[in-house]
Short mmCIF file of C-alpha atoms in Angstrom, two decimals:
data_model
loop_
_atom_site.label_atom_id
_atom_site.label_comp_id
_atom_site.label_asym_id
_atom_site.label_seq_id
_atom_site.Cartn_x
_atom_site.Cartn_y
_atom_site.Cartn_z
CA MET B 14 119.23 71.88 90.69
CA ALA B 15 116.81 74.13 88.76
CA PRO B 16 113.13 73.30 89.26
CA SER B 17 111.15 71.76 86.44
CA VAL B 18 108.20 73.93 85.40
CA PRO B 19 105.07 72.01 84.32
CA THR B 20 103.94 72.38 80.72
CA VAL B 21 100.70 72.46 78.77
CA LYS B 22 100.45 71.35 75.18
CA LEU B 23 99.55 73.64 72.32
CA PRO B 24 97.19 72.15 69.71
CA ALA B 25 100.12 70.92 67.58
CA GLY B 26 101.59 69.13 70.60
CA THR B 27 104.33 71.65 71.44
CA PRO B 28 104.92 71.77 75.21
CA LEU B 29 104.60 75.27 76.69
CA PRO B 30 105.93 75.89 80.23
CA VAL B 31 103.15 77.37 82.36
CA ILE B 32 105.44 80.06 83.76
CA GLY B 33 107.57 82.20 81.50
CA LEU B 34 109.57 85.40 81.73
CA GLY B 35 107.86 88.49 80.37
CA THR B 36 110.20 91.11 78.91
CA TRP B 37 107.81 94.05 78.38
CA LYS B 38 109.27 97.19 80.01
CA SER B 39 112.52 95.36 80.82
CA SER B 40 115.20 97.95 80.19
CA PRO B 41 118.15 97.42 77.86
CA GLY B 42 121.18 96.70 79.99
CA GLN B 43 119.05 94.73 82.44
CA VAL B 44 117.02 92.33 80.33
CA GLY B 45 119.97 90.24 79.11
CA GLN B 46 121.12 89.50 82.65
CA ALA B 47 117.53 88.74 83.67
CA VAL B 48 117.26 86.19 80.85
CA LYS B 49 120.56 84.56 81.86
CA ASP B 50 119.50 84.45 85.51
CA ALA B 51 116.13 83.03 84.52
CA ILE B 52 117.71 80.23 82.49
CA ASP B 53 119.97 79.36 85.41
CA LEU B 54 116.92 79.27 87.70
CA GLY B 55 115.01 76.90 85.40
CA TYR B 56 112.94 79.16 83.15
CA ARG B 57 112.57 77.85 79.62
CA HIS B 58 109.68 80.04 78.36
CA PHE B 59 110.47 83.59 77.26
CA ASP B 60 108.02 86.17 75.95
CA CYS B 61 109.49 88.76 73.61
CA ALA B 62 108.27 91.31 71.07
CA PHE B 63 109.80 93.53 68.41
CA ILE B 64 108.28 96.66 69.97
CA TYR B 65 109.99 96.01 73.31
CA GLN B 66 113.21 96.99 71.51
CA ASN B 67 115.33 94.55 73.49
CA GLU B 68 115.37 91.39 71.35
CA ASP B 69 119.02 91.81 70.35
CA GLU B 70 120.15 91.82 73.98
CA ILE B 71 117.88 88.86 74.72
CA GLY B 72 119.32 87.01 71.73
CA ALA B 73 122.85 87.59 72.99
CA ALA B 74 121.84 86.15 76.36
CA PHE B 75 120.35 83.06 74.72
CA ALA B 76 123.49 82.61 72.61
CA GLU B 77 125.71 82.84 75.69
CA LYS B 78 123.74 80.22 77.62
CA ILE B 79 123.59 77.90 74.62
CA LYS B 80 127.36 78.26 74.10
CA GLU B 81 127.94 77.47 77.79
CA GLY B 82 125.93 74.29 77.35
CA VAL B 83 123.36 75.27 79.98
CA VAL B 84 120.53 74.86 77.44
CA LYS B 85 120.01 73.86 73.85
CA ARG B 86 117.82 75.82 71.45
CA GLU B 87 115.22 73.05 71.54
CA ASP B 88 114.98 73.39 75.33
CA LEU B 89 113.63 76.93 75.00
CA PHE B 90 110.14 78.13 74.15
CA VAL B 91 110.40 81.64 72.72
CA THR B 92 107.52 83.87 71.66
CA SER B 93 107.65 87.10 69.67
CA LYS B 94 105.04 89.36 68.13
CA ILE B 95 104.36 91.24 64.91
CA TRP B 96 104.17 94.95 65.65
CA ASN B 97 101.43 97.21 64.26
CA THR B 98 103.63 98.83 61.59
CA PHE B 99 104.27 95.41 60.00
CA HIS B 100 100.73 94.19 59.26
CA SER B 101 100.90 93.91 55.46
CA ASN B 102 102.08 90.63 53.96
CA GLN B 103 105.50 91.92 52.93
CA LYS B 104 106.07 93.64 56.26
CA VAL B 105 105.17 90.51 58.24
CA HIS B 106 107.92 88.62 56.44
CA GLU B 107 110.35 91.50 57.05
CA ALA B 108 109.42 91.58 60.73
CA ILE B 109 109.94 87.86 61.38
CA ASP B 110 113.34 88.02 59.70
CA LYS B 111 114.33 91.01 61.87
CA THR B 112 113.26 89.18 65.02
CA LEU B 113 114.99 85.94 64.09
CA ALA B 114 118.20 87.83 63.32
CA ALA B 115 118.04 89.67 66.65
CA LEU B 116 117.36 86.51 68.64
CA ARG B 117 119.95 84.54 66.61
CA PHE B 118 117.41 81.80 65.89
CA GLU B 119 116.20 79.99 62.80
CA TYR B 120 112.64 79.70 64.12
CA LEU B 121 110.29 80.88 66.85
CA ASP B 122 108.20 78.57 68.96
CA LEU B 123 105.28 81.02 68.82
CA LEU B 124 104.57 84.11 66.75
CA LEU B 125 101.63 86.38 67.61
CA ILE B 126 99.87 89.34 66.03
CA HIS B 127 100.51 91.86 68.80
CA TRP B 128 97.35 93.94 68.27
CA PRO B 129 94.33 93.62 65.95
CA PHE B 130 95.01 96.94 64.19
CA GLY B 131 97.80 98.27 62.05
CA TYR B 132 99.68 101.56 61.94
CA LYS B 133 101.03 103.40 58.92
CA GLU B 134 104.01 101.45 57.63
CA GLY B 135 107.48 102.52 56.63
CA GLY B 136 108.27 105.10 59.30
CA ASP B 137 107.95 105.55 63.02
CA LEU B 138 106.82 102.67 65.21
CA PHE B 139 104.13 104.99 66.65
CA PRO B 140 103.25 107.12 63.59
CA LYS B 141 101.06 110.19 64.08
CA ASP B 142 98.78 111.98 61.61
CA ALA B 143 98.42 115.74 61.11
CA ASN B 144 96.14 115.93 64.17
CA ASP B 145 98.70 114.16 66.38
CA LYS B 146 96.54 111.04 66.48
CA MET B 147 97.82 107.55 65.73
CA ALA B 148 98.07 107.04 61.95
CA HIS B 149 96.29 103.76 61.26
CA THR B 150 96.40 101.60 58.15
CA ASP B 151 93.48 99.84 56.50
CA VAL B 152 95.28 96.47 56.40
CA ASP B 153 92.85 93.86 57.71
CA TYR B 154 94.21 91.68 60.51
CA VAL B 155 92.91 88.68 58.55
CA GLU B 156 95.47 89.57 55.87
CA THR B 157 98.09 89.73 58.61
CA TRP B 158 96.97 86.30 59.82
CA LYS B 159 97.37 84.86 56.31
CA ALA B 160 100.96 86.14 56.32
CA LEU B 161 101.56 84.42 59.68
CA GLU B 162 100.28 81.20 58.14
CA GLU B 163 102.93 81.61 55.43
CA VAL B 164 105.61 82.16 58.07
CA HIS B 165 104.42 79.00 59.84
CA LYS B 166 104.47 76.95 56.64
CA ALA B 167 107.99 78.22 55.90
CA GLY B 168 109.15 76.77 59.23
CA LYS B 169 109.97 80.12 60.82
CA ALA B 170 107.28 79.83 63.51
CA LYS B 171 106.25 76.45 64.91
CA ASN B 172 103.00 77.91 66.27
CA ILE B 173 101.06 81.10 65.55
CA GLY B 174 98.50 82.98 67.58
CA LEU B 175 96.88 86.21 68.66
CA SER B 176 97.31 88.89 71.30
CA ASN B 177 94.84 91.50 72.57
CA PHE B 178 91.97 90.47 70.27
CA ASN B 179 88.34 90.58 71.39
CA VAL B 180 85.74 87.84 70.94
CA GLU B 181 84.51 89.06 67.55
CA GLN B 182 88.04 89.49 66.22
CA VAL B 183 89.06 86.01 67.39
CA GLN B 184 86.01 84.57 65.66
CA ARG B 185 86.88 86.30 62.36
CA VAL B 186 90.41 84.92 62.40
CA VAL B 187 89.19 81.41 63.22
CA GLU B 188 86.63 81.55 60.39
CA ASN B 189 89.27 82.71 57.89
CA SER B 190 92.18 80.51 58.92
CA THR B 191 93.74 77.40 57.43
CA VAL B 192 96.06 77.18 60.44
CA ALA B 193 94.06 77.73 63.63
CA PRO B 194 95.43 80.09 66.29
CA ALA B 195 97.26 78.09 68.94
CA CYS B 196 97.36 80.73 71.63
CA HIS B 197 95.78 83.99 72.76
CA GLN B 198 97.85 86.30 74.94
CA ILE B 199 95.84 88.86 76.90
CA GLU B 200 96.09 90.90 80.08
CA VAL B 201 94.72 88.85 82.98
CA HIS B 202 95.14 89.33 86.71
CA VAL B 203 92.96 89.32 89.80
CA TYR B 204 91.70 92.85 89.01
CA LEU B 205 91.04 92.12 85.31
CA GLN B 206 89.80 88.54 85.15
CA ASN B 207 88.56 88.58 81.52
CA LYS B 208 86.48 85.43 81.97
CA LYS B 209 84.33 85.79 78.83
CA LEU B 210 87.35 86.23 76.54
CA ILE B 211 89.28 83.44 78.26
CA ASP B 212 86.39 81.00 77.96
CA PHE B 213 85.79 81.90 74.31
CA SER B 214 89.47 81.57 73.40
CA LYS B 215 89.65 78.18 75.12
CA SER B 216 86.50 77.05 73.31
CA LYS B 217 88.36 77.67 70.03
CA GLY B 218 91.21 75.41 71.13
CA MET B 219 93.64 78.12 72.19
CA VAL B 220 95.90 78.13 75.22
CA VAL B 221 95.50 81.47 77.03
CA VAL B 222 98.64 83.25 78.22
CA ALA B 223 98.19 85.96 80.85
CA TYR B 224 100.46 88.98 80.65
CA SER B 225 100.83 91.37 83.61
CA PRO B 226 99.60 88.54 85.88
CA LEU B 227 100.68 90.45 89.00
CA GLY B 228 98.93 93.64 87.91
CA SER B 229 101.23 96.60 87.59
CA ASN B 230 102.27 99.57 89.70
CA ASP B 231 103.18 101.31 86.44
CA ARG B 232 99.58 101.47 85.25
CA PRO B 233 97.46 104.22 83.70
CA LYS B 234 95.60 106.40 86.19
CA GLY B 235 92.95 109.07 85.86
CA PRO B 236 89.36 109.32 84.60
CA GLY B 237 87.79 105.93 83.97
CA PHE B 238 90.18 104.09 86.27
CA GLY B 239 89.43 103.27 89.87
CA ASP B 240 91.75 104.28 92.68
CA PHE B 241 92.79 100.83 93.86
CA PRO B 242 95.93 99.54 95.53
CA ALA B 243 98.13 97.33 93.37
CA PRO B 244 97.03 93.67 93.54
CA LEU B 245 100.20 92.84 95.47
CA GLU B 246 99.01 95.26 98.18
CA ASP B 247 95.38 94.15 98.23
CA ALA B 248 94.23 93.19 101.72
CA VAL B 249 92.42 90.04 100.56
CA VAL B 250 95.45 88.86 98.60
CA LYS B 251 97.73 89.50 101.59
CA LYS B 252 95.36 87.66 103.94
CA ILE B 253 95.28 84.58 101.69
CA ALA B 254 99.07 84.70 101.32
CA ALA B 255 99.50 84.73 105.09
CA LYS B 256 97.09 81.79 105.42
CA HIS B 257 99.29 79.69 103.11
CA LYS B 258 102.58 81.13 104.41
CA LYS B 259 103.33 82.42 100.91
CA GLN B 260 103.93 85.82 99.31
CA PRO B 261 101.13 87.89 97.72
CA GLY B 262 102.73 87.33 94.31
CA HIS B 263 102.45 83.57 94.78
CA VAL B 264 98.70 83.91 95.38
CA LEU B 265 98.22 86.10 92.30
CA LEU B 266 100.07 83.65 90.04
CA LYS B 267 98.44 80.58 91.55
CA PHE B 268 94.98 82.10 91.05
CA LEU B 269 95.65 82.12 87.30
CA LEU B 270 97.51 78.82 87.13
CA GLN B 271 94.55 77.07 88.78
CA GLN B 272 92.41 78.35 85.89
CA ASP B 273 94.73 76.55 83.45
CA LEU B 274 96.28 79.79 82.28
CA VAL B 275 99.94 80.31 81.42
CA VAL B 276 101.59 83.26 83.18
CA ILE B 277 104.51 85.46 82.11
CA PRO B 278 105.45 87.72 85.04
CA LYS B 279 108.16 90.25 84.30
CA SER B 280 111.12 90.84 86.59
CA VAL B 281 114.80 91.72 86.33
CA SER B 282 115.47 90.78 89.98
CA LYS B 283 117.02 87.35 90.45
CA GLU B 284 115.33 87.05 93.84
CA ARG B 285 111.88 87.72 92.38
CA LEU B 286 112.56 85.49 89.37
CA LYS B 287 113.24 82.67 91.82
CA ALA B 288 110.21 83.50 93.96
CA ASN B 289 107.88 83.44 90.95
CA LEU B 290 108.68 79.76 90.43
CA GLU B 291 107.76 78.83 94.02
CA VAL B 292 104.06 78.29 93.31
CA PHE B 293 103.79 74.52 92.95
CA ASP B 294 103.84 73.58 96.63
CA PHE B 295 100.39 74.86 97.65
CA THR B 296 96.80 75.01 96.38
CA LEU B 297 94.19 77.72 96.77
CA ASP B 298 90.97 76.28 98.19
CA ASN B 299 87.44 77.15 97.08
CA GLU B 300 87.09 79.84 99.75
CA ASP B 301 90.29 81.50 98.51
CA LEU B 302 89.16 81.33 94.90
CA ASN B 303 85.75 82.80 95.68
CA GLU B 304 87.31 85.72 97.56
CA LEU B 305 89.76 86.40 94.74
CA GLN B 306 87.05 86.24 92.08
CA LYS B 307 85.24 89.08 93.89
CA LEU B 308 88.25 91.37 93.36
CA ASP B 309 87.60 91.80 89.62
CA LYS B 310 87.43 95.53 88.78
CA HIS B 311 85.83 94.87 85.37
CA GLY B 312 88.14 97.10 83.35
CA GLU B 313 88.73 99.87 85.89
CA TYR B 314 92.24 98.59 86.56
CA ARG B 315 94.52 97.51 83.73
CA ALA B 316 98.21 97.65 82.97
CA CYS B 317 97.81 98.31 79.25
CA THR B 318 95.22 100.62 77.69
CA MET B 319 96.48 100.72 74.10
CA GLY B 320 93.52 98.85 72.66
CA GLN B 321 90.91 100.78 74.62
#
């Protein structure tokens, strides 16, 4: 029998499973099977985005499992995100309709603004200017937020939220909202602990979802980034894992779960998908937590540098 994953409640009362499947960098041809395997294993929370360019395959996997009777639509919690080339009001509405069509759904459980800046609309997803720099738009993310509120009121997104915003940007949205953000999705792991942003987001009533919670081997390297082993290979993490007779990945996920964060590790391996759910049978003690807190690299190690 598939394990039951605990949930937290978003401000509107929607239950959100504390472990979900991330689909960033999950290749077409693999992601659909990963979603089907995850559902069979007990996952009910799935994190998607238009820019990942795999929502159609994910939607087909959902449809197959719903048709088989393994799950119902209402059993699933599915997130997607508005990409940077869809920040104007009209484009937000176009984007949500594209995503819903791809996923074969009538609504999302959560819709996020993916980044707090927009790109030139109507062309490439990563448009460049004459100097080969990203071509930005002057659309204010507050305008984008107002469009998300319209999507919410139309019933196409049960909850709306933010992703990759900083403290000042979160504050501006909160001050200019009629529907408060329910969630903030940001990169968090033992090497990038983001405590100030987490605490601020929580103080505004948001549930914080941690992407790349295991760190990432596929991370940017070079000037400005420290030469560190991946968190899964960190000696302190491995020592704590051995102490609890668990895997390093279990320690990394548990470290975040014990901070009341939601985690969305990505995998296309059925074995690892199963392993990532095996985190509810142990507890990190204060000594463990103190050692892990000391591993923060304060920005010198991150999986995603797009907003830097």
